[in-house]
Amino acid sequence: MSSAAPSTPRLFGFIAGSDGPWRIEHVQAVVGEPIPTAPRMRVVADPLAQLPANASWSLRGITSNERYVEREEKTKLADKQQGLGRVESTRAALIPIRKNTAWWALTQDERRRVFEAQSQHIAIGLKYLPAVARRLHHCRDLGPSEPFDFITWFEYAPADSAAFDELVLALRASPEWQYVDREVDIRLALDPA
Ligand code: HEM
């Protein structure tokens, strides 16, 4: 095979331990088994590189094609959303999520119905753009022993922290979340430069 064209990274690692730019402010096991707390965390684009010996925990996930978004929604999202790494986004949330076997036994059309027709995940999420920037990572197909199905990552300004709390509460109250059997909510902050 010819050499692959340069591409943007898709596989990301989240490594917690004694160092890293993000300070871990709060860890809440929303449902299911908790994960240990640690002082700091880094996001790396090459998680297969050797883990630091002092890592408290590490999670990994890969970006993928969209499963549920329809054309009109995709356009609305693209018009409103902004990318990660904005200077004012000094707060972040790392929320790993696992869904139960009942979810994975549904067909694609049934899952879409729960996700949007019943839960309005996208309609709710759109209200928080562009304040919240996000990246969704999938874990399920990385191997048989991944602890979560999804790793979600969000960045926002300190002034939007309350809005972000409101967003997660709205999603957790939706029918989609009845299928979530493990969720940990990790909040982080960048120290002032
Ligand atoms: C900032 C507002 C948000 C927007 C605009 C948004 C938008 C979306 C969209 C468009 C998808 C579907 C991607 C696809 O078609 O495959 C999605 C999936 C997902 N989102 Fe959100 N979201 C937001 C906030 C959140 C939050 C706060 C959480 C966690 C608490 C979350 C967790 C997830 C998960 C786990 C999935 C994957 C669902 C699955 O494939 O079963 N989202 N989101």
Tab-separated table of C-alpha atoms and ligand atoms in Angstrom:
chain	number	residue	atom	x	y	z
A	1	MET	CA	0.000	0.000	0.000
A	2	SER	CA	1.235	3.528	-0.698
A	3	SER	CA	2.019	5.777	2.251
A	4	ALA	CA	-1.016	7.329	3.916
A	5	ALA	CA	-1.756	11.014	3.399
A	6	PRO	CA	-1.127	13.189	6.477
A	7	SER	CA	-4.270	13.222	8.560
A	8	THR	CA	-5.564	14.871	11.691
A	9	PRO	CA	-5.264	12.679	14.785
A	10	ARG	CA	-8.292	10.596	15.701
A	11	LEU	CA	-7.050	8.570	18.654
A	12	PHE	CA	-6.788	10.568	21.885
A	13	GLY	CA	-5.613	9.676	25.369
A	14	PHE	CA	-6.544	11.342	28.647
A	15	ILE	CA	-3.818	10.720	31.193
A	16	ALA	CA	-4.226	11.685	34.847
A	17	GLY	CA	-1.411	11.881	37.334
A	18	SER	CA	0.853	14.366	39.009
A	19	ASP	CA	1.348	16.549	35.939
A	20	GLY	CA	-0.393	17.935	32.870
A	21	PRO	CA	-1.816	21.356	32.024
A	22	TRP	CA	-5.330	20.619	33.328
A	23	ARG	CA	-5.945	20.729	37.075
A	24	ILE	CA	-8.641	18.250	38.133
A	25	GLU	CA	-11.100	20.205	40.256
A	26	HIS	CA	-13.849	17.693	40.874
A	27	VAL	CA	-14.629	14.029	40.111
A	28	GLN	CA	-18.173	12.715	40.516
A	29	ALA	CA	-19.268	9.141	39.814
A	30	VAL	CA	-22.750	9.952	38.495
A	31	VAL	CA	-23.679	6.296	38.003
A	32	GLY	CA	-21.620	3.127	38.334
A	33	GLU	CA	-18.069	2.558	39.432
A	34	PRO	CA	-15.963	5.652	40.248
A	35	ILE	CA	-12.444	6.337	39.033
A	36	PRO	CA	-9.623	7.479	41.313
A	37	THR	CA	-9.015	11.169	41.671
A	38	ALA	CA	-5.682	12.698	40.666
A	39	PRO	CA	-4.252	16.220	40.757
A	40	ARG	CA	-3.726	16.850	37.034
A	41	MET	CA	-4.482	15.572	33.538
A	42	ARG	CA	-3.182	15.850	29.982
A	43	VAL	CA	-4.813	15.175	26.618
A	44	VAL	CA	-2.483	13.456	24.160
A	45	ALA	CA	-2.938	12.662	20.499
A	46	ASP	CA	-0.737	9.586	20.703
A	47	PRO	CA	-1.909	7.491	23.637
A	48	LEU	CA	-0.016	4.445	22.404
A	49	ALA	CA	3.182	6.221	23.413
A	50	GLN	CA	4.357	4.854	26.712
A	51	LEU	CA	2.302	5.884	29.697
A	52	PRO	CA	4.151	7.840	32.368
A	53	ALA	CA	4.991	5.513	35.267
A	54	ASN	CA	3.106	7.730	37.700
A	55	ALA	CA	-0.225	7.831	35.779
A	56	SER	CA	-3.224	7.421	38.094
A	57	TRP	CA	-5.476	6.428	35.224
A	58	SER	CA	-5.714	6.767	31.474
A	59	LEU	CA	-8.627	6.608	29.070
A	60	ARG	CA	-8.595	6.531	25.303
A	61	GLY	CA	-11.084	7.035	22.533
A	62	ILE	CA	-11.244	7.633	18.807
A	63	THR	CA	-13.212	10.180	16.816
A	64	SER	CA	-15.443	8.644	14.181
A	65	ASN	CA	-18.132	9.263	11.608
A	66	GLU	CA	-21.438	10.543	12.916
A	67	ARG	CA	-24.184	8.006	13.573
A	68	TYR	CA	-27.298	10.071	14.221
A	69	VAL	CA	-26.985	13.604	12.855
A	70	GLU	CA	-29.275	14.464	9.946
A	71	ARG	CA	-28.364	16.978	7.241
A	72	GLU	CA	-30.346	19.898	8.614
A	73	GLU	CA	-28.914	19.330	12.097
A	74	LYS	CA	-25.394	19.033	10.705
A	75	THR	CA	-25.755	22.418	9.016
A	76	LYS	CA	-27.086	24.040	12.190
A	77	LEU	CA	-24.249	22.525	14.259
A	78	ALA	CA	-21.600	23.618	11.763
A	79	ASP	CA	-23.011	27.172	11.681
A	80	LYS	CA	-22.961	27.526	15.468
A	81	GLN	CA	-20.111	25.477	16.878
A	82	GLN	CA	-16.546	26.562	17.550
A	83	GLY	CA	-13.428	24.456	17.926
A	84	LEU	CA	-11.466	23.348	20.963
A	85	GLY	CA	-8.488	25.308	22.224
A	86	ARG	CA	-10.031	28.804	22.488
A	87	VAL	CA	-7.950	30.961	24.856
A	88	GLU	CA	-10.957	31.845	26.992
A	89	SER	CA	-11.914	28.161	27.415
A	90	THR	CA	-10.089	27.604	30.686
A	91	ARG	CA	-12.672	25.149	32.032
A	92	ALA	CA	-13.292	21.632	30.741
A	93	ALA	CA	-15.335	18.539	31.437
A	94	LEU	CA	-14.269	14.988	30.668
A	95	ILE	CA	-17.314	12.738	30.886
A	96	PRO	CA	-16.748	9.059	30.069
A	97	ILE	CA	-19.996	7.176	29.503
A	98	ARG	CA	-21.042	3.557	29.090
A	99	LYS	CA	-24.456	2.477	27.787
A	100	ASN	CA	-26.109	-0.797	28.736
A	101	THR	CA	-26.762	-3.936	26.698
A	102	ALA	CA	-30.379	-2.877	26.083
A	103	TRP	CA	-29.069	0.183	24.177
A	104	TRP	CA	-26.692	-1.844	22.054
A	105	ALA	CA	-29.449	-4.360	21.280
A	106	LEU	CA	-31.546	-1.597	19.657
A	107	THR	CA	-31.439	-1.049	15.924
A	108	GLN	CA	-29.982	2.148	14.491
A	109	ASP	CA	-33.447	3.649	13.831
A	110	GLU	CA	-34.576	2.806	17.376
A	111	ARG	CA	-31.469	4.429	18.851
A	112	ARG	CA	-31.972	7.581	16.763
A	113	ARG	CA	-35.579	7.737	18.002
A	114	VAL	CA	-34.456	7.645	21.643
A	115	PHE	CA	-31.517	9.993	20.996
A	116	GLU	CA	-33.401	12.785	19.226
A	117	ALA	CA	-37.175	12.250	18.875
A	118	GLN	CA	-37.515	11.356	22.568
A	119	SER	CA	-34.494	13.038	24.159
A	120	GLN	CA	-33.717	16.011	21.888
A	121	HIS	CA	-30.002	15.597	22.517
A	122	ILE	CA	-29.066	17.753	19.525
A	123	ALA	CA	-31.842	20.326	20.044
A	124	ILE	CA	-30.778	20.751	23.684
A	125	GLY	CA	-27.071	20.795	22.820
A	126	LEU	CA	-27.520	23.444	20.113
A	127	LYS	CA	-28.723	25.933	22.747
A	128	TYR	CA	-25.272	25.782	24.372
A	129	LEU	CA	-23.274	26.546	21.224
A	130	PRO	CA	-20.920	28.225	20.699
A	131	ALA	CA	-20.254	28.598	24.466
A	132	VAL	CA	-19.388	24.913	24.767
A	133	ALA	CA	-16.891	23.317	22.363
A	134	ARG	CA	-16.820	19.512	22.231
A	135	ARG	CA	-15.215	16.370	20.886
A	136	LEU	CA	-16.849	12.945	20.992
A	137	HIS	CA	-14.611	9.868	21.146
A	138	HIS	CA	-15.791	6.288	20.690
A	139	CYS	CA	-14.173	3.417	22.618
A	140	ARG	CA	-16.385	0.429	21.972
A	141	ASP	CA	-14.577	-0.812	18.891
A	142	LEU	CA	-11.057	-0.255	20.237
A	143	GLY	CA	-11.082	-3.599	22.017
A	144	PRO	CA	-13.032	-5.882	24.341
A	145	SER	CA	-11.912	-4.379	27.640
A	146	GLU	CA	-12.515	-0.656	27.290
A	147	PRO	CA	-14.153	0.618	30.501
A	148	PHE	CA	-16.450	3.085	28.663
A	149	ASP	CA	-18.254	3.300	25.307
A	150	PHE	CA	-17.674	7.044	24.859
A	151	ILE	CA	-15.283	9.665	26.135
A	152	THR	CA	-16.812	13.125	25.834
A	153	TRP	CA	-14.693	16.280	26.157
A	154	PHE	CA	-16.017	19.823	26.517
A	155	GLU	CA	-14.303	23.219	26.869
A	156	TYR	CA	-15.891	26.505	27.961
A	157	ALA	CA	-15.157	29.800	29.687
A	158	PRO	CA	-15.541	30.082	33.493
A	159	ALA	CA	-18.603	32.322	32.980
A	160	ASP	CA	-20.350	29.445	31.158
A	161	SER	CA	-19.841	26.872	33.952
A	162	ALA	CA	-23.394	27.254	35.240
A	163	ALA	CA	-24.790	26.874	31.717
A	164	PHE	CA	-22.756	23.704	31.272
A	165	ASP	CA	-24.174	22.319	34.546
A	166	GLU	CA	-27.684	23.084	33.279
A	167	LEU	CA	-26.910	21.260	29.993
A	168	VAL	CA	-25.705	18.055	31.660
A	169	LEU	CA	-28.706	18.036	34.005
A	170	ALA	CA	-31.078	18.379	31.035
A	171	LEU	CA	-29.417	15.483	29.195
A	172	ARG	CA	-29.329	13.285	32.308
A	173	ALA	CA	-33.071	13.790	32.742
A	174	SER	CA	-33.745	12.559	29.182
A	175	PRO	CA	-34.838	9.045	28.102
A	176	GLU	CA	-31.415	8.478	26.477
A	177	TRP	CA	-29.779	8.525	29.915
A	178	GLN	CA	-31.928	5.600	31.110
A	179	TYR	CA	-29.495	3.532	29.038
A	180	VAL	CA	-26.390	4.977	30.710
A	181	ASP	CA	-25.016	2.519	33.259
A	182	ARG	CA	-21.677	4.174	33.980
A	183	GLU	CA	-20.864	7.875	33.926
A	184	VAL	CA	-18.104	9.833	35.622
A	185	ASP	CA	-18.109	13.640	35.518
A	186	ILE	CA	-14.603	15.105	35.753
A	187	ARG	CA	-14.239	18.893	35.841
A	188	LEU	CA	-10.945	20.573	35.058
A	189	ALA	CA	-9.361	24.014	34.909
A	190	LEU	CA	-6.318	25.554	33.273
A	191	ASP	CA	-4.178	27.601	35.622
A	192	PRO	CA	-3.851	31.298	34.676
A	193	ALA	CA	-0.817	31.853	32.438
B	1	HEM	C1	-22.519	21.166	23.831
B	1	HEM	C2	-23.686	20.664	23.568
B	1	HEM	C3	-23.805	19.332	22.884
B	1	HEM	C4	-24.043	19.134	21.574
B	1	HEM	C5	-24.247	20.193	20.506
B	1	HEM	C6	-24.034	17.707	21.368
B	1	HEM	C7	-24.222	17.107	20.147
B	1	HEM	C8	-24.131	15.761	19.904
B	1	HEM	C9	-24.326	15.142	18.638
B	1	HEM	C10	-24.638	15.875	17.351
B	1	HEM	C11	-24.148	13.816	18.794
B	1	HEM	C12	-24.350	12.727	17.737
B	1	HEM	C13	-23.134	12.413	16.943
B	1	HEM	C14	-23.494	11.339	15.923
B	1	HEM	O1	-24.328	11.608	15.031
B	1	HEM	O2	-22.947	10.227	16.033
B	1	HEM	C15	-23.826	13.580	20.180
B	1	HEM	C16	-23.541	12.359	20.724
B	1	HEM	C17	-23.228	12.156	22.031
B	1	HEM	N1	-23.189	13.110	23.024
B	1	HEM	FE1	-23.599	15.053	22.813
B	1	HEM	N2	-23.835	17.061	22.553
B	1	HEM	C18	-23.677	18.015	23.509
B	1	HEM	C19	-23.461	17.808	24.850
B	1	HEM	C20	-23.251	16.570	25.425
B	1	HEM	C21	-22.970	16.357	26.829
B	1	HEM	C22	-22.887	17.458	27.889
B	1	HEM	C23	-22.782	15.017	26.992
B	1	HEM	C24	-22.474	14.251	28.260
B	1	HEM	C25	-22.932	14.596	29.455
B	1	HEM	C26	-22.926	14.393	25.696
B	1	HEM	C27	-22.765	13.066	25.437
B	1	HEM	C28	-22.863	12.482	24.196
B	1	HEM	C29	-22.695	11.067	23.951
B	1	HEM	C30	-22.308	9.999	24.980
B	1	HEM	C31	-22.915	10.865	22.597
B	1	HEM	C32	-22.850	9.546	21.839
B	1	HEM	C33	-24.233	8.931	21.846
B	1	HEM	C34	-24.273	7.604	21.119
B	1	HEM	O3	-23.644	7.455	20.058
B	1	HEM	O4	-24.968	6.709	21.647
B	1	HEM	N3	-23.238	15.374	24.775
B	1	HEM	N4	-23.832	14.793	20.830
